[in-house]
PDB file of C-alpha atoms in Angstrom:
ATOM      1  CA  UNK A 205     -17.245  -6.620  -1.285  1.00 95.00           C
ATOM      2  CA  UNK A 206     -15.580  -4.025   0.980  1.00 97.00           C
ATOM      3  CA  UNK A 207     -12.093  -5.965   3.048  1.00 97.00           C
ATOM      4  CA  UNK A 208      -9.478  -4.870   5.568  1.00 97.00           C
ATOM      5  CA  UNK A 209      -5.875  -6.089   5.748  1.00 97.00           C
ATOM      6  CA  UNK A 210      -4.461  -6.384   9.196  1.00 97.00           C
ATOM      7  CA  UNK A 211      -0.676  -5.561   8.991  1.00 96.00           C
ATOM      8  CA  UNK A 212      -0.105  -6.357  12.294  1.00 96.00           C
ATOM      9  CA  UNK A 213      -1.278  -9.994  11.811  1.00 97.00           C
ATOM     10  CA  UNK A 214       0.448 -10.346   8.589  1.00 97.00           C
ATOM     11  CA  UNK A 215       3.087 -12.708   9.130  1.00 97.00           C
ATOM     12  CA  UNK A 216       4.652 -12.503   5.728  1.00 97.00           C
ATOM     13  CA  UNK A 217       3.715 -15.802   4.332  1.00 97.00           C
ATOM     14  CA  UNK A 218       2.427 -14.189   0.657  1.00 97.00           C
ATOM     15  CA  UNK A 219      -0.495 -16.411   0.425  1.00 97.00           C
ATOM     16  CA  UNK A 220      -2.822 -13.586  -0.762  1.00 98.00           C
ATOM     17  CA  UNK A 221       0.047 -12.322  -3.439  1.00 98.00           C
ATOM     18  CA  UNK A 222      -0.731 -15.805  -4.934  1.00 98.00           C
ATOM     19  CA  UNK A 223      -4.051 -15.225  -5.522  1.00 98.00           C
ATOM     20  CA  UNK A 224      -4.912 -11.983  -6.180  1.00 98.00           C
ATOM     21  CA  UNK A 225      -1.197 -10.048  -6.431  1.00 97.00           C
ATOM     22  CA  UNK A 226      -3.041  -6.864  -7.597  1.00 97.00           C
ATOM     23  CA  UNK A 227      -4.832  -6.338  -4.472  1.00 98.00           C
ATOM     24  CA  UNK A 228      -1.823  -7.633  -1.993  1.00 98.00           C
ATOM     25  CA  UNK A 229       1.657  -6.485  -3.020  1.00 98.00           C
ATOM     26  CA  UNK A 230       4.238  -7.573  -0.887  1.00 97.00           C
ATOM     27  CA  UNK A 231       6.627  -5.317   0.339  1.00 96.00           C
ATOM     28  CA  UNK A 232      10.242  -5.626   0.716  1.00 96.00           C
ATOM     29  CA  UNK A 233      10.132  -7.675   3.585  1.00 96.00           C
ATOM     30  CA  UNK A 234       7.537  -9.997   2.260  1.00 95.00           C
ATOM     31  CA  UNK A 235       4.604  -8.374   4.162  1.00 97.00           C
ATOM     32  CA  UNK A 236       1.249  -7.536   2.227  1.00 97.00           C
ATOM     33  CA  UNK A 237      -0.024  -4.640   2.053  1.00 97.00           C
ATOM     34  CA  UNK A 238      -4.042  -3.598   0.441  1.00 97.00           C
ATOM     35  CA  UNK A 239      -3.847  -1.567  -2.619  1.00 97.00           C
ATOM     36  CA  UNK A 240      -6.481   0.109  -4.173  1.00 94.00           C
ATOM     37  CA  UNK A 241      -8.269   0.921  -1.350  1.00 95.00           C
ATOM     38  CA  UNK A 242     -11.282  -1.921   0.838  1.00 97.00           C
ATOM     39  CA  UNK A 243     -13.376  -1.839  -2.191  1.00 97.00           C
ATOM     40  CA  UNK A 244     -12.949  -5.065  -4.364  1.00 97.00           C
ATOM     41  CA  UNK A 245     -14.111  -4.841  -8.074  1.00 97.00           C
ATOM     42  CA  UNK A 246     -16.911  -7.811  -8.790  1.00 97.00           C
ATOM     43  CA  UNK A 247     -14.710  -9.502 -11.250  1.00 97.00           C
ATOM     44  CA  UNK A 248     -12.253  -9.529  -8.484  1.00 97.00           C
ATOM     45  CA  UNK A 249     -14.111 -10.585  -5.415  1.00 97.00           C
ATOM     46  CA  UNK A 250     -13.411 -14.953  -5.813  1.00 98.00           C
ATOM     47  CA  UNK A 251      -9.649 -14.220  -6.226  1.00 98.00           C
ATOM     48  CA  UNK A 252      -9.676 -12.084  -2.789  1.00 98.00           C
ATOM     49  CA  UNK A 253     -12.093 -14.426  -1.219  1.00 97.00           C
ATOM     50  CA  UNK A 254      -9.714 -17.110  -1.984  1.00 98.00           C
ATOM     51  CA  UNK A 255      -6.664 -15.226  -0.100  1.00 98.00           C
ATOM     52  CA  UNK A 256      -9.241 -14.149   2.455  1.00 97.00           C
ATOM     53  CA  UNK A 257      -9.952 -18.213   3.174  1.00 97.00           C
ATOM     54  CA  UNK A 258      -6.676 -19.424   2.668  1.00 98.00           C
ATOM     55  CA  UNK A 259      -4.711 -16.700   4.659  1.00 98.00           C
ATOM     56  CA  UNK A 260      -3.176 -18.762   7.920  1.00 97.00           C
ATOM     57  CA  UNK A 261      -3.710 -16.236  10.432  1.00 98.00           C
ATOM     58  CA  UNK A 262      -6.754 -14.610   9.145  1.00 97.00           C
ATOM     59  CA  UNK A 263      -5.167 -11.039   8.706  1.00 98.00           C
ATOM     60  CA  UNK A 264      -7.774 -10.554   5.906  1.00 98.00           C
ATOM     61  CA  UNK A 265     -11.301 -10.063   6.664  1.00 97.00           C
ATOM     62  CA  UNK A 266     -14.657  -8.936   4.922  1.00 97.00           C
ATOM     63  CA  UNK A 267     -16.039  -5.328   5.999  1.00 96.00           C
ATOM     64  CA  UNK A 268     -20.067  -5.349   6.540  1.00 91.00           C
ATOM     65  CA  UNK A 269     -21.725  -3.052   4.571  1.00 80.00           C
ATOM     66  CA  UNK A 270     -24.739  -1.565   6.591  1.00 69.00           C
ATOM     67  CA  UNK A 271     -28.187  -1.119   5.515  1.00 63.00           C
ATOM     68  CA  UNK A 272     -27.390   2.437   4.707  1.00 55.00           C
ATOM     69  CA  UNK A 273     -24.435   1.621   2.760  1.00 56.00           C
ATOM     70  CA  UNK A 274     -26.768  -1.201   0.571  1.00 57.00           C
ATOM     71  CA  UNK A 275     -29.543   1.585   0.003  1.00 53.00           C
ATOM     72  CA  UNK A 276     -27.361   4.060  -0.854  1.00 55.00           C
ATOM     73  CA  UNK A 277     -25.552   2.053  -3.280  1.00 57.00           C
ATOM     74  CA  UNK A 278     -28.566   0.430  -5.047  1.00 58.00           C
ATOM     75  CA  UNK A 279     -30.067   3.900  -5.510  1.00 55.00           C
ATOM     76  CA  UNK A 280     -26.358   5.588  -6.453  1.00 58.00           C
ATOM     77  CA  UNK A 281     -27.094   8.431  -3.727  1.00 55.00           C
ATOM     78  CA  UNK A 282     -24.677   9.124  -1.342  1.00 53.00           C
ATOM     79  CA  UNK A 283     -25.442   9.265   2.351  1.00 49.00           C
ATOM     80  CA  UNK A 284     -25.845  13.171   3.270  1.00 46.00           C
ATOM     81  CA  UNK A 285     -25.036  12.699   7.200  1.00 45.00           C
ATOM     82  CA  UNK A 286     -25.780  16.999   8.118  1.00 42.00           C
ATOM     83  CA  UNK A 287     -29.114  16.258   6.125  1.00 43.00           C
ATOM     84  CA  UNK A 288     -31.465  18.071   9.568  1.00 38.00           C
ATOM     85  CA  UNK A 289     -34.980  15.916   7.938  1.00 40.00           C
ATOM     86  CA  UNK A 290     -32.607  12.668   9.297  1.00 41.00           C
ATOM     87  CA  UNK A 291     -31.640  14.321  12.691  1.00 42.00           C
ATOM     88  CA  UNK A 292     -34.790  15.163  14.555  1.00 44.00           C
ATOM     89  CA  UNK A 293     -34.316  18.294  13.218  1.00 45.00           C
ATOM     90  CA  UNK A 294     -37.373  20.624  12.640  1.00 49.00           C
ATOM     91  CA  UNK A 295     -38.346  21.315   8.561  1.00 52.00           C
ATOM     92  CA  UNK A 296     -36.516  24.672   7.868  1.00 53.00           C
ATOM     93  CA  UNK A 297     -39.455  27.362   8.140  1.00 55.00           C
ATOM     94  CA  UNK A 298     -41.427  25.562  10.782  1.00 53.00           C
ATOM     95  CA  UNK A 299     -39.732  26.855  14.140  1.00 53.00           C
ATOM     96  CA  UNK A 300     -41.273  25.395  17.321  1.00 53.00           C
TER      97      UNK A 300
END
Protein backbone atom coordinates (compact mmCIF):
# COMPACT_ATOMS: atom_id res chain seq x y z
CA UNK A 1 0.00 0.00 0.00
CA UNK A 2 1.61 3.21 -1.31
CA UNK A 3 -0.57 6.72 0.45
CA UNK A 4 -0.30 10.50 0.18
CA UNK A 5 -1.04 13.01 2.95
CA UNK A 6 -2.56 16.23 1.81
CA UNK A 7 -1.27 19.03 4.17
CA UNK A 8 -3.28 21.45 2.75
CA UNK A 9 -6.51 19.55 3.65
CA UNK A 10 -5.30 18.64 7.00
CA UNK A 11 -7.34 20.45 9.32
CA UNK A 12 -5.56 19.42 12.46
CA UNK A 13 -8.08 17.17 13.97
CA UNK A 14 -5.27 14.15 14.83
CA UNK A 15 -7.54 11.42 13.86
CA UNK A 16 -4.78 9.51 11.99
CA UNK A 17 -2.19 10.11 15.14
CA UNK A 18 -4.81 7.87 16.89
CA UNK A 19 -4.45 5.18 14.82
CA UNK A 20 -1.35 4.76 13.43
CA UNK A 21 0.95 7.70 15.35
CA UNK A 22 4.08 6.23 13.65
CA UNK A 23 3.06 7.06 10.25
CA UNK A 24 1.23 10.62 11.19
CA UNK A 25 3.11 12.72 13.74
CA UNK A 26 1.56 15.79 14.53
CA UNK A 27 3.38 18.78 14.49
CA UNK A 28 3.38 21.61 16.79
CA UNK A 29 0.34 22.99 15.67
CA UNK A 30 -1.53 19.77 15.65
CA UNK A 31 -1.20 19.19 11.86
CA UNK A 32 -0.05 15.64 10.52
CA UNK A 33 2.49 15.17 8.68
CA UNK A 34 3.61 11.39 6.62
CA UNK A 35 6.73 9.94 7.93
CA UNK A 36 8.56 7.33 6.51
CA UNK A 37 7.92 8.03 3.21
CA UNK A 38 4.09 6.68 0.87
CA UNK A 39 5.16 3.19 1.36
CA UNK A 40 3.19 1.44 4.26
CA UNK A 41 4.77 -1.78 5.75
CA UNK A 42 2.05 -4.89 5.46
CA UNK A 43 1.80 -5.22 9.14
CA UNK A 44 0.93 -1.62 9.04
CA UNK A 45 -1.51 -1.19 6.24
CA UNK A 46 -5.21 -1.81 8.62
CA UNK A 47 -3.92 0.82 11.13
CA UNK A 48 -3.41 3.47 8.11
CA UNK A 49 -6.46 2.26 6.37
CA UNK A 50 -8.29 2.96 9.48
CA UNK A 51 -6.99 6.80 9.61
CA UNK A 52 -7.38 6.80 5.84
CA UNK A 53 -11.43 5.93 6.45
CA UNK A 54 -11.92 7.76 9.43
CA UNK A 55 -10.04 11.04 8.45
CA UNK A 56 -13.06 13.88 8.18
CA UNK A 57 -11.88 15.63 5.26
CA UNK A 58 -10.24 12.88 3.42
CA UNK A 59 -6.65 14.47 3.41
CA UNK A 60 -5.37 10.83 3.27
CA UNK A 61 -5.66 8.85 0.23
CA UNK A 62 -4.33 5.48 -1.34
CA UNK A 63 -1.68 5.89 -4.32
CA UNK A 64 -2.41 3.29 -7.36
CA UNK A 65 0.28 1.25 -8.09
CA UNK A 66 0.43 0.66 -11.96
CA UNK A 67 0.86 -2.47 -13.76
CA UNK A 68 4.50 -1.71 -14.06
CA UNK A 69 4.92 -0.98 -10.53
CA UNK A 70 2.99 -4.68 -9.63
CA UNK A 71 5.41 -6.52 -12.18
CA UNK A 72 8.26 -4.99 -11.11
CA UNK A 73 7.66 -5.65 -7.59
CA UNK A 74 6.55 -9.33 -7.87
CA UNK A 75 9.70 -10.04 -9.90
CA UNK A 76 12.06 -7.60 -7.45
CA UNK A 77 13.42 -5.80 -10.76
CA UNK A 78 13.36 -2.34 -10.92
CA UNK A 79 11.87 -0.46 -13.84
CA UNK A 80 14.98 0.62 -16.17
CA UNK A 81 13.03 3.68 -17.96
CA UNK A 82 16.45 4.59 -20.67
CA UNK A 83 16.20 0.71 -21.36
CA UNK A 84 16.14 1.59 -25.82
CA UNK A 85 14.44 -2.47 -26.32
CA UNK A 86 11.23 -0.50 -24.36
CA UNK A 87 11.45 2.75 -26.50
CA UNK A 88 11.07 1.83 -30.12
CA UNK A 89 14.50 1.93 -30.14
CA UNK A 90 16.48 -0.22 -32.71
CA UNK A 91 18.66 -3.45 -31.02
CA UNK A 92 22.20 -1.90 -30.63
CA UNK A 93 24.16 -3.34 -33.79
CA UNK A 94 21.21 -3.41 -36.12
CA UNK A 95 21.21 0.27 -37.61
CA UNK A 96 18.40 0.93 -40.11
Amino acid sequence: MRIKLDRTLCDGFGICAKHAPEHFPLDDWGYASLAGGPAIAPGDEDAVARALLDCPVHAITVLAETNRAKSDAATGQPHDRHDSRRCGAPPSGNPQ
